[in-house]
Coordinates of C-alpha atoms and ligand atoms in Angstrom, one line a residue:
X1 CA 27.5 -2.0 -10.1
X2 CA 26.2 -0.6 -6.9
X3 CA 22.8 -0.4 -5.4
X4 CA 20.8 2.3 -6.6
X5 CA 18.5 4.2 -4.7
X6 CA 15.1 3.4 -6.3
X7 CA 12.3 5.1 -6.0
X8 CA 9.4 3.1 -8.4
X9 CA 6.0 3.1 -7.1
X10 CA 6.2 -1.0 -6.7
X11 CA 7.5 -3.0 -6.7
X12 CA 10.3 -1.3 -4.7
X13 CA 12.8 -1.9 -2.8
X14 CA 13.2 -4.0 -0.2
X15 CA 15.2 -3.7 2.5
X16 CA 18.9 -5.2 2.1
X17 CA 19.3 -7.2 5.4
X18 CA 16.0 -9.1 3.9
X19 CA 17.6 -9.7 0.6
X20 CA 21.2 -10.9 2.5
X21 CA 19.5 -13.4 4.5
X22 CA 17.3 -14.6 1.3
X23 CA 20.4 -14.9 -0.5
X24 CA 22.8 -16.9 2.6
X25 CA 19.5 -19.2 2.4
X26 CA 19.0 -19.7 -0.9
X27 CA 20.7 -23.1 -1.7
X28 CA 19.7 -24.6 1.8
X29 CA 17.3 -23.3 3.9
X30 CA 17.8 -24.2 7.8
X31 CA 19.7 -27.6 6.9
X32 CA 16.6 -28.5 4.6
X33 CA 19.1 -28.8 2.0
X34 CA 16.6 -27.1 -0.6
X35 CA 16.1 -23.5 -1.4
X36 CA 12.3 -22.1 0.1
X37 CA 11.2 -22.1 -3.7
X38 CA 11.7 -26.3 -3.7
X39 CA 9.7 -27.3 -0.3
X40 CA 6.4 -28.6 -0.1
X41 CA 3.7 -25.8 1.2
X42 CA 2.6 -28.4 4.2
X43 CA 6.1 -29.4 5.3
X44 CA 7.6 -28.2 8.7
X45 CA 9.7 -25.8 7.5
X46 CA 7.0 -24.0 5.4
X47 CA 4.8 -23.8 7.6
X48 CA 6.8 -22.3 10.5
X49 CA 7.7 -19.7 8.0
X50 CA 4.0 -19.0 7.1
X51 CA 3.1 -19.2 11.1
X52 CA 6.3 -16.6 11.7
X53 CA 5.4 -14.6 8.8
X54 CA 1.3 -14.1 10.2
X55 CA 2.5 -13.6 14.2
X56 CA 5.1 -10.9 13.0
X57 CA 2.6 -9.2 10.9
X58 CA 0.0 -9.1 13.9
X59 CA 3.0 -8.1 16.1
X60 CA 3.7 -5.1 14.6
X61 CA -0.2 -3.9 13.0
X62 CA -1.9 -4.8 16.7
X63 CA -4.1 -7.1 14.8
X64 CA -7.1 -8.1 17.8
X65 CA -7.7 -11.6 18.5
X66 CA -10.8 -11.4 15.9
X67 CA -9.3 -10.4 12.7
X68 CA -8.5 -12.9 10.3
X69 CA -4.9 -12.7 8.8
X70 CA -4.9 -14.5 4.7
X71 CA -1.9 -14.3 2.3
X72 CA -3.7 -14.5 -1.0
X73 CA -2.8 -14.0 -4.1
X74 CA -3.8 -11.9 -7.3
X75 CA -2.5 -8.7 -6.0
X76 CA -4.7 -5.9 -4.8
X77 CA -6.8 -5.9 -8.0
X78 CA -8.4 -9.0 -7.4
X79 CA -9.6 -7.4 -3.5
X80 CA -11.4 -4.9 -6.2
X81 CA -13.4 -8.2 -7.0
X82 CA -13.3 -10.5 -4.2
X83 CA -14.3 -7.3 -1.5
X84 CA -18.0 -7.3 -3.2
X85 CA -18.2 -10.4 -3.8
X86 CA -17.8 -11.3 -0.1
X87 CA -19.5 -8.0 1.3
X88 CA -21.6 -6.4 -0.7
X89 CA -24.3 -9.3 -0.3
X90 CA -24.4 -8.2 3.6
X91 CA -27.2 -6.0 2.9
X92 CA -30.3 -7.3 0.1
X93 CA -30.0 -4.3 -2.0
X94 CA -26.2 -4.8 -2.7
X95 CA -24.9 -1.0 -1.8
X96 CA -21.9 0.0 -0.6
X97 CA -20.3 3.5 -0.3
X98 CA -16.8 4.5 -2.2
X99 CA -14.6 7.4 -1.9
X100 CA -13.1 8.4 -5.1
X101 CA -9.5 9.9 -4.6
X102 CA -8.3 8.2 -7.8
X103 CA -7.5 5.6 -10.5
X104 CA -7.1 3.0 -7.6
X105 CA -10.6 3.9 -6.1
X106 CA -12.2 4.1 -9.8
X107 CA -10.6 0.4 -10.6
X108 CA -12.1 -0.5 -7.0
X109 CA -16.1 0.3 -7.8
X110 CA -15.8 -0.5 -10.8
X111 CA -15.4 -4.3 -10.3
X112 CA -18.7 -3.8 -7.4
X113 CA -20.7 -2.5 -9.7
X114 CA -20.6 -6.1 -11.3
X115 CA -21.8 -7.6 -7.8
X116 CA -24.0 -5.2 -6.8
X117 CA -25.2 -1.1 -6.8
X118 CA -21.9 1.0 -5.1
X119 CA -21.9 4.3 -5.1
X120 CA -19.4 6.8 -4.8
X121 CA -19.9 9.2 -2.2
X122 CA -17.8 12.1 -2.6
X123 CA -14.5 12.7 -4.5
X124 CA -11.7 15.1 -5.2
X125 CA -11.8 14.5 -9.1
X126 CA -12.8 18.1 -9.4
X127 CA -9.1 19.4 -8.7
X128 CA -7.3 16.0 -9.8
X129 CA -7.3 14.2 -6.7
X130 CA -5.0 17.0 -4.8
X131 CA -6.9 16.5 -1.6
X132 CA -8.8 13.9 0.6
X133 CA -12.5 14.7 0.5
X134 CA -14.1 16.0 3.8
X135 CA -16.4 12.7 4.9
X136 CA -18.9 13.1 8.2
X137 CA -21.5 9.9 9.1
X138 CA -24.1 11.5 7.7
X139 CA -22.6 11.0 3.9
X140 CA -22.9 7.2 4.5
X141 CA -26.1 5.1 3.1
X142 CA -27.3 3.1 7.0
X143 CA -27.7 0.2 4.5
X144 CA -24.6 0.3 2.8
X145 CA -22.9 -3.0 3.2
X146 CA -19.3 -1.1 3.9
X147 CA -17.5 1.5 3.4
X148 CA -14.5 2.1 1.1
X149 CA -11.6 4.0 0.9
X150 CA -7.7 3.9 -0.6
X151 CA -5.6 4.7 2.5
X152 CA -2.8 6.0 0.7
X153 CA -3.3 7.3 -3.0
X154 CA -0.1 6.0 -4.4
X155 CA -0.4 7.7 -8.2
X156 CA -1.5 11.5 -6.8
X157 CA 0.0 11.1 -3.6
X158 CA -2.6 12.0 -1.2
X159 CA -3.4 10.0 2.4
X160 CA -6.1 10.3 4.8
X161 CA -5.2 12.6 8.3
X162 CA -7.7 10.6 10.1
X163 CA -10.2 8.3 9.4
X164 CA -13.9 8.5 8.2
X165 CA -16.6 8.0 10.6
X166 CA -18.5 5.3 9.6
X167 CA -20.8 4.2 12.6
X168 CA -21.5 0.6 12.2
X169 CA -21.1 0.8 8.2
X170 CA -17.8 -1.7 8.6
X171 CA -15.0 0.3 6.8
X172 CA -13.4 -1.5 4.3
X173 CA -9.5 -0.4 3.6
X174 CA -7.1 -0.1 0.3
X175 CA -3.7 -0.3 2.4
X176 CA -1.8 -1.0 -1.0
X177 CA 0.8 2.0 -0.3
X178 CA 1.4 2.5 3.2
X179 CA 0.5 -0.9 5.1
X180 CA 2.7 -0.6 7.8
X181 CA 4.4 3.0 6.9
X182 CA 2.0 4.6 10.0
X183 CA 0.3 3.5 12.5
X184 CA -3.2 2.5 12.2
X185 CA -5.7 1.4 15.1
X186 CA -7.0 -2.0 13.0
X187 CA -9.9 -2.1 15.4
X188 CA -11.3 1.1 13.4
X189 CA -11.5 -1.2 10.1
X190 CA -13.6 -4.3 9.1
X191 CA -11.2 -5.3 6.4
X192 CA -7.8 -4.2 5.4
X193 CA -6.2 -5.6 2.1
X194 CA -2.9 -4.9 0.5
X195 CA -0.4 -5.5 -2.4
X196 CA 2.6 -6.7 -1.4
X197 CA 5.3 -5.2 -3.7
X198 CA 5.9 -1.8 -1.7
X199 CA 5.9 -2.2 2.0
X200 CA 5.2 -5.9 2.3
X201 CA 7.8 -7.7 0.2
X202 CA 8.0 -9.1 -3.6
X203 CA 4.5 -8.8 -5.7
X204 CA 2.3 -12.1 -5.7
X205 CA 1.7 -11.9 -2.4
X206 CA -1.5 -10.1 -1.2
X207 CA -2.5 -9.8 2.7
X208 CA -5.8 -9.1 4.1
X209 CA -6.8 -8.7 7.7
X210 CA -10.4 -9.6 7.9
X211 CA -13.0 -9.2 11.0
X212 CA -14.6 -12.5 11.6
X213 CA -18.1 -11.6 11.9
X214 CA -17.9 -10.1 8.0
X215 CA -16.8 -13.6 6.8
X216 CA -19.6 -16.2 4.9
X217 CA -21.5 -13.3 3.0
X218 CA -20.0 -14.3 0.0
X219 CA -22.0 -14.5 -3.2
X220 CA -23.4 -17.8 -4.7
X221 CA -21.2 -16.8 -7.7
X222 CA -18.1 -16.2 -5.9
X223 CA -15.2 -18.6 -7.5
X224 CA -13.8 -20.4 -4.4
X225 CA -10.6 -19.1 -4.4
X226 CA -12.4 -15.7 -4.0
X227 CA -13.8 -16.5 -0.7
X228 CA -12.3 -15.2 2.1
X229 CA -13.7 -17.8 4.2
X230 CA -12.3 -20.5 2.4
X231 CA -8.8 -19.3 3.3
X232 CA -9.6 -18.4 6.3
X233 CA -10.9 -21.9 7.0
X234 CA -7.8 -23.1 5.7
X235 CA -5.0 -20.5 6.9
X236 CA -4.1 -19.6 3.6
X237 CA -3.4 -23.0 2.8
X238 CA -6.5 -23.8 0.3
X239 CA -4.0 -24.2 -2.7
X240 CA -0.3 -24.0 -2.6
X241 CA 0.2 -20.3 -1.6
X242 CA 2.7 -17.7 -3.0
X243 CA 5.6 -19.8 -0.6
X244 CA 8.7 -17.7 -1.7
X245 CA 7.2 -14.3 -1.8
X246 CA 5.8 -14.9 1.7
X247 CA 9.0 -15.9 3.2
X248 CA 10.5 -12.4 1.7
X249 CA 7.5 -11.2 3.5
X250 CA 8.5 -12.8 6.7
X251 CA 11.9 -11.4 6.7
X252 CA 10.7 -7.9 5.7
X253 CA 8.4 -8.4 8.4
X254 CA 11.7 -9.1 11.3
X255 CA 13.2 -6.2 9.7
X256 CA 10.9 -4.0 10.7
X257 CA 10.4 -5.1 14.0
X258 CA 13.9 -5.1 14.8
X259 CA 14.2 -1.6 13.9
X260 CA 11.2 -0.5 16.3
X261 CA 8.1 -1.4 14.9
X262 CA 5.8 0.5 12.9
X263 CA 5.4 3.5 14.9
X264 CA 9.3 3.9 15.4
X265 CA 9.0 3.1 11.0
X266 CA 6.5 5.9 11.0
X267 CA 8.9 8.2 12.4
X268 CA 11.8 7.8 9.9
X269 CA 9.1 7.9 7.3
X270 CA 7.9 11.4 8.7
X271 CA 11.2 12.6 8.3
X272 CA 11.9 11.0 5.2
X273 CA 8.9 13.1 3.5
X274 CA 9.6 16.0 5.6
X275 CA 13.3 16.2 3.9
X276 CA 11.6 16.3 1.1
X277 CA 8.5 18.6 1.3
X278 CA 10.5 21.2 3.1
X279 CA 13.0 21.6 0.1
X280 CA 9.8 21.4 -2.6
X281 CA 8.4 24.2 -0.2
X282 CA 11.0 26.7 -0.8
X283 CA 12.5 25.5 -4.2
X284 CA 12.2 28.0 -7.1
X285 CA 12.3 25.2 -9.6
X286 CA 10.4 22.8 -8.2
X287 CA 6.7 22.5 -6.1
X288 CA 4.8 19.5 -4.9
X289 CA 1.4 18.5 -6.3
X290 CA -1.0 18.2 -3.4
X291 CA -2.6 20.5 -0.9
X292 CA -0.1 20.0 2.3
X293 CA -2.9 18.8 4.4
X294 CA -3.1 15.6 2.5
X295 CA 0.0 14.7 1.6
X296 CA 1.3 11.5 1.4
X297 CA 4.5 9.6 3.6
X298 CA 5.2 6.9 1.0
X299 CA 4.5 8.8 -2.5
X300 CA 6.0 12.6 -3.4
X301 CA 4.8 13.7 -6.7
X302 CA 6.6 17.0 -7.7
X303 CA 6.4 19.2 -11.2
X304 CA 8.9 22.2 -12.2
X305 CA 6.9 25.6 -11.4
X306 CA 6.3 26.3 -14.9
X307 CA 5.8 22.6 -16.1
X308 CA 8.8 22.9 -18.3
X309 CA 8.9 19.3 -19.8
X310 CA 12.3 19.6 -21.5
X311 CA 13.4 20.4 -17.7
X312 CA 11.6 17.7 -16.2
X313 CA 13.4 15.3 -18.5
X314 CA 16.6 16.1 -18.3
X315 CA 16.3 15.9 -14.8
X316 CA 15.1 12.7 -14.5
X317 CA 17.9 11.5 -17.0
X318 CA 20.2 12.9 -15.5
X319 CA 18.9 12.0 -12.2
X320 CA 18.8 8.5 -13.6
X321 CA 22.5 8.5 -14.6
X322 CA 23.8 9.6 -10.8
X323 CA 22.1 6.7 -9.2
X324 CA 18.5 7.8 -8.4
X325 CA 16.0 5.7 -10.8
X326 CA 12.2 5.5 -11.3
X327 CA 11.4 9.3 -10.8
X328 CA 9.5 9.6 -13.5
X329 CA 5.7 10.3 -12.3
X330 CA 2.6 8.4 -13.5
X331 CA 1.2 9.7 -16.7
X332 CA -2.0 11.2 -15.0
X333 CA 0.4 13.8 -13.1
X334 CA 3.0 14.0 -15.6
X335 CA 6.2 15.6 -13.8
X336 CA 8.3 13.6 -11.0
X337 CA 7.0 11.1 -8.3
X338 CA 9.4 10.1 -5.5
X339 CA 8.2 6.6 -4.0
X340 CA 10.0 6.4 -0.7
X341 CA 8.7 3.5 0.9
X342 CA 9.7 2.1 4.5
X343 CA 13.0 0.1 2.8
X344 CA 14.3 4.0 1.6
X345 CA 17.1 4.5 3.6
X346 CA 17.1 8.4 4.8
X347 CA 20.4 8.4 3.2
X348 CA 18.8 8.3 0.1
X349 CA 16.1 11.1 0.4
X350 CA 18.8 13.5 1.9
X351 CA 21.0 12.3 -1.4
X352 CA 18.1 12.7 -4.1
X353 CA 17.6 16.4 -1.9
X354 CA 21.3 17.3 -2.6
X355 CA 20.8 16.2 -5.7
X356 CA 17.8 18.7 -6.9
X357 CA 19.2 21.5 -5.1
X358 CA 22.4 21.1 -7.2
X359 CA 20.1 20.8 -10.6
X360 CA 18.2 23.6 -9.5
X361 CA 21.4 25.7 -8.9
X362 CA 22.3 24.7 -12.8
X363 CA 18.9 25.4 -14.3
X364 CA 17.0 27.8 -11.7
Ligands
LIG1 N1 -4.3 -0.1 -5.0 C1 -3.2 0.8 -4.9 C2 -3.4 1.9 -3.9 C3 -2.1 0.6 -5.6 O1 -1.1 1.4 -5.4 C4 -2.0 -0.5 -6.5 C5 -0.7 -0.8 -7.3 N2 0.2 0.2 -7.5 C6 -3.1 -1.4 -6.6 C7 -4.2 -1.1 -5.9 C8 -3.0 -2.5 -7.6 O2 -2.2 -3.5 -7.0 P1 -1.8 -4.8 -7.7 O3 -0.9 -4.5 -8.8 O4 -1.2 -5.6 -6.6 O5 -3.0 -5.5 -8.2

């Protein structure tokens, strides 16, 4: 059977040159003569993997000198909890600001709201989260103890142009979607977290870049392993960390910088969408969900014109059967959502493209 393009939400796939090397390694890694999986987190070999893994990742996102990097785990869900708990204590009445551009957002304040009294700012629920909501400084509580917002709205497929304002109100950042799909100027943030399982490497990994000055506001509460001080006292090395997904990570991670870096990635990925958008733009049969301004690089959602569901089916069966899997879109959109992460070759958007246009040509 041959590779397929895939084009799930996450995990996804990863880019093959990452998955050749993990496979020539797999039975003995650099004459250790045992597979990553076996070694022990503090040996020699681990650790230069972990050490590789965090200077390639601040190699290619510009991280400054005083951002913490952590490899946690728990996936982006548990930065829902563990970015209150740490944060939200900054300031005595417990507030921190939210912008609601979806599910991911929702799941976000709802885990504060246990820790302390976030509120959500503005939102695009009005026209189901087709757009980024216009945010100026003066939206922003002065005492709110951060500011957060989903980068990259992986179920509606919306991203932010630009970044909010947020004075001094440290902004606060789920990357889960597009971590290193785009450039980003880390210095604008005061915490970054992210899944791995779409741009990073296999799930069960989960980075976050951290400025120094927001670390020891954690809670009295807050379980150990969710302190980010902890691990940053311990460079991700508190407990045995997720070894094998974070040696995936480190390979994706030399992938990427041998093809250019991010902002070379960003440009495929421009290109990639823009194959895309440009034939949902002038399709008769199909049309794309979100208001162009805010659409996303990394997640297409798409519906026939006259949300004909038998239509949508059979194309995504059929779609299915010539190679191209996971088009299905998330229930809240209903129609087609094209994931096309960095590790989507172009090859692959300009094939699903031919592909449409044909089905439209059958049932346009
Ligand atoms: N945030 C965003 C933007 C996501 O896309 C996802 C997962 N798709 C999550 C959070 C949840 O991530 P995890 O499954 O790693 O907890």
């Amino acid at each position: 059977m041959a590779r397929v393009f895939n084009f799930s939400a996450g995990p996804s796939m990863l880019p093959e040159d990452a998955l050749k090397t993990a496979a020539a390694e797999m039975l003995d890694y650099g004459n250790t003569g045992t597979s990553v999986m076996e070694m022990s987190h503090r040996s020699d070999a681990f650790i230069a993997i972990a050490k590789d893994a965090e200077s390639l990742i601040r190699e290619l996102m510009e991280i400054p000198a005083n951002y913490k990097v952590l490899f946690l785990q728990g996936g982006a869900s548990t930065q829902f909890a563990m970015v209150p708990l740490n944060l939200i204590a900054r300031n005595p009445a417990k507030k921190a600001d939210y912008v609601n551009t979806g599910m991911w957002s929702k799941k976000a304040i709802k885990e504060a709201e246990k820790y302390g009294a976030p509120r959500f700012v503005a939102s695009s629920e009005d026209k189901n989260f087709t757009y980024i909501p216009k945010l100026s400084k003066d939206m922003f509580d002065p005492e709110a103890s951060y500011v957060h917002i989903t980068t990259n709205n992986t179920i509606f497929g919306t991203r932010y142009r630009e970044l909010p304002d947020t004075g001094d109100l440290p902004l606060v950042a789920d990357m889960s979607s597009n971590i290193l799909s785009e450039y980003y100027d880390v210095s604008k943030f005061g915490l970054i977290y992210a899944g791995a399982q779409k741009n990073i490497g296999p799930a069960g990994v989960t980075v976050a870049i951290i400025r120094e000055d927001l670390l020891g506001h954690e809670l009295d509460i807050a379980p150990t392993m969710l302190a980010y001080k902890i691990h940053a006292e311990n460079e991700s090395m508190y407990n045995t960390p997720p070894c094998y997904p974070l040696y995936i990570s480190k390979l994706v991670f030399e992938w990427l910088k041998k093809l250019g870096g991010v902002k070379a990635m960003q440009k495929i990925n421009e290109e990639k969408a823009g194959l895309l958008y440009d034939y949902l733009d002038n399709s008769k049969l199909f049309m794309g969900t979100v208001e162009k301004e805010y659409r996303s690089l990394m997640n297409i959602p798409f519906v026939t014109k006259n949300r004909d569901e038998n239509i949508e089916s059979a194309f995504i069966k059929q779609a299915t059967a010539a190679g191209f899997i996971n088009l299905k879109g998330h229930r809240s959109v209903g129609g087609m959502r094209a994931s096309i992460y960095n590790a989507m070759p172009v090859d692959g958007v300009k094939k699903l493209v031919a592909f449409m246009k044909e089905f439209e040509g059958k049932n346009g």
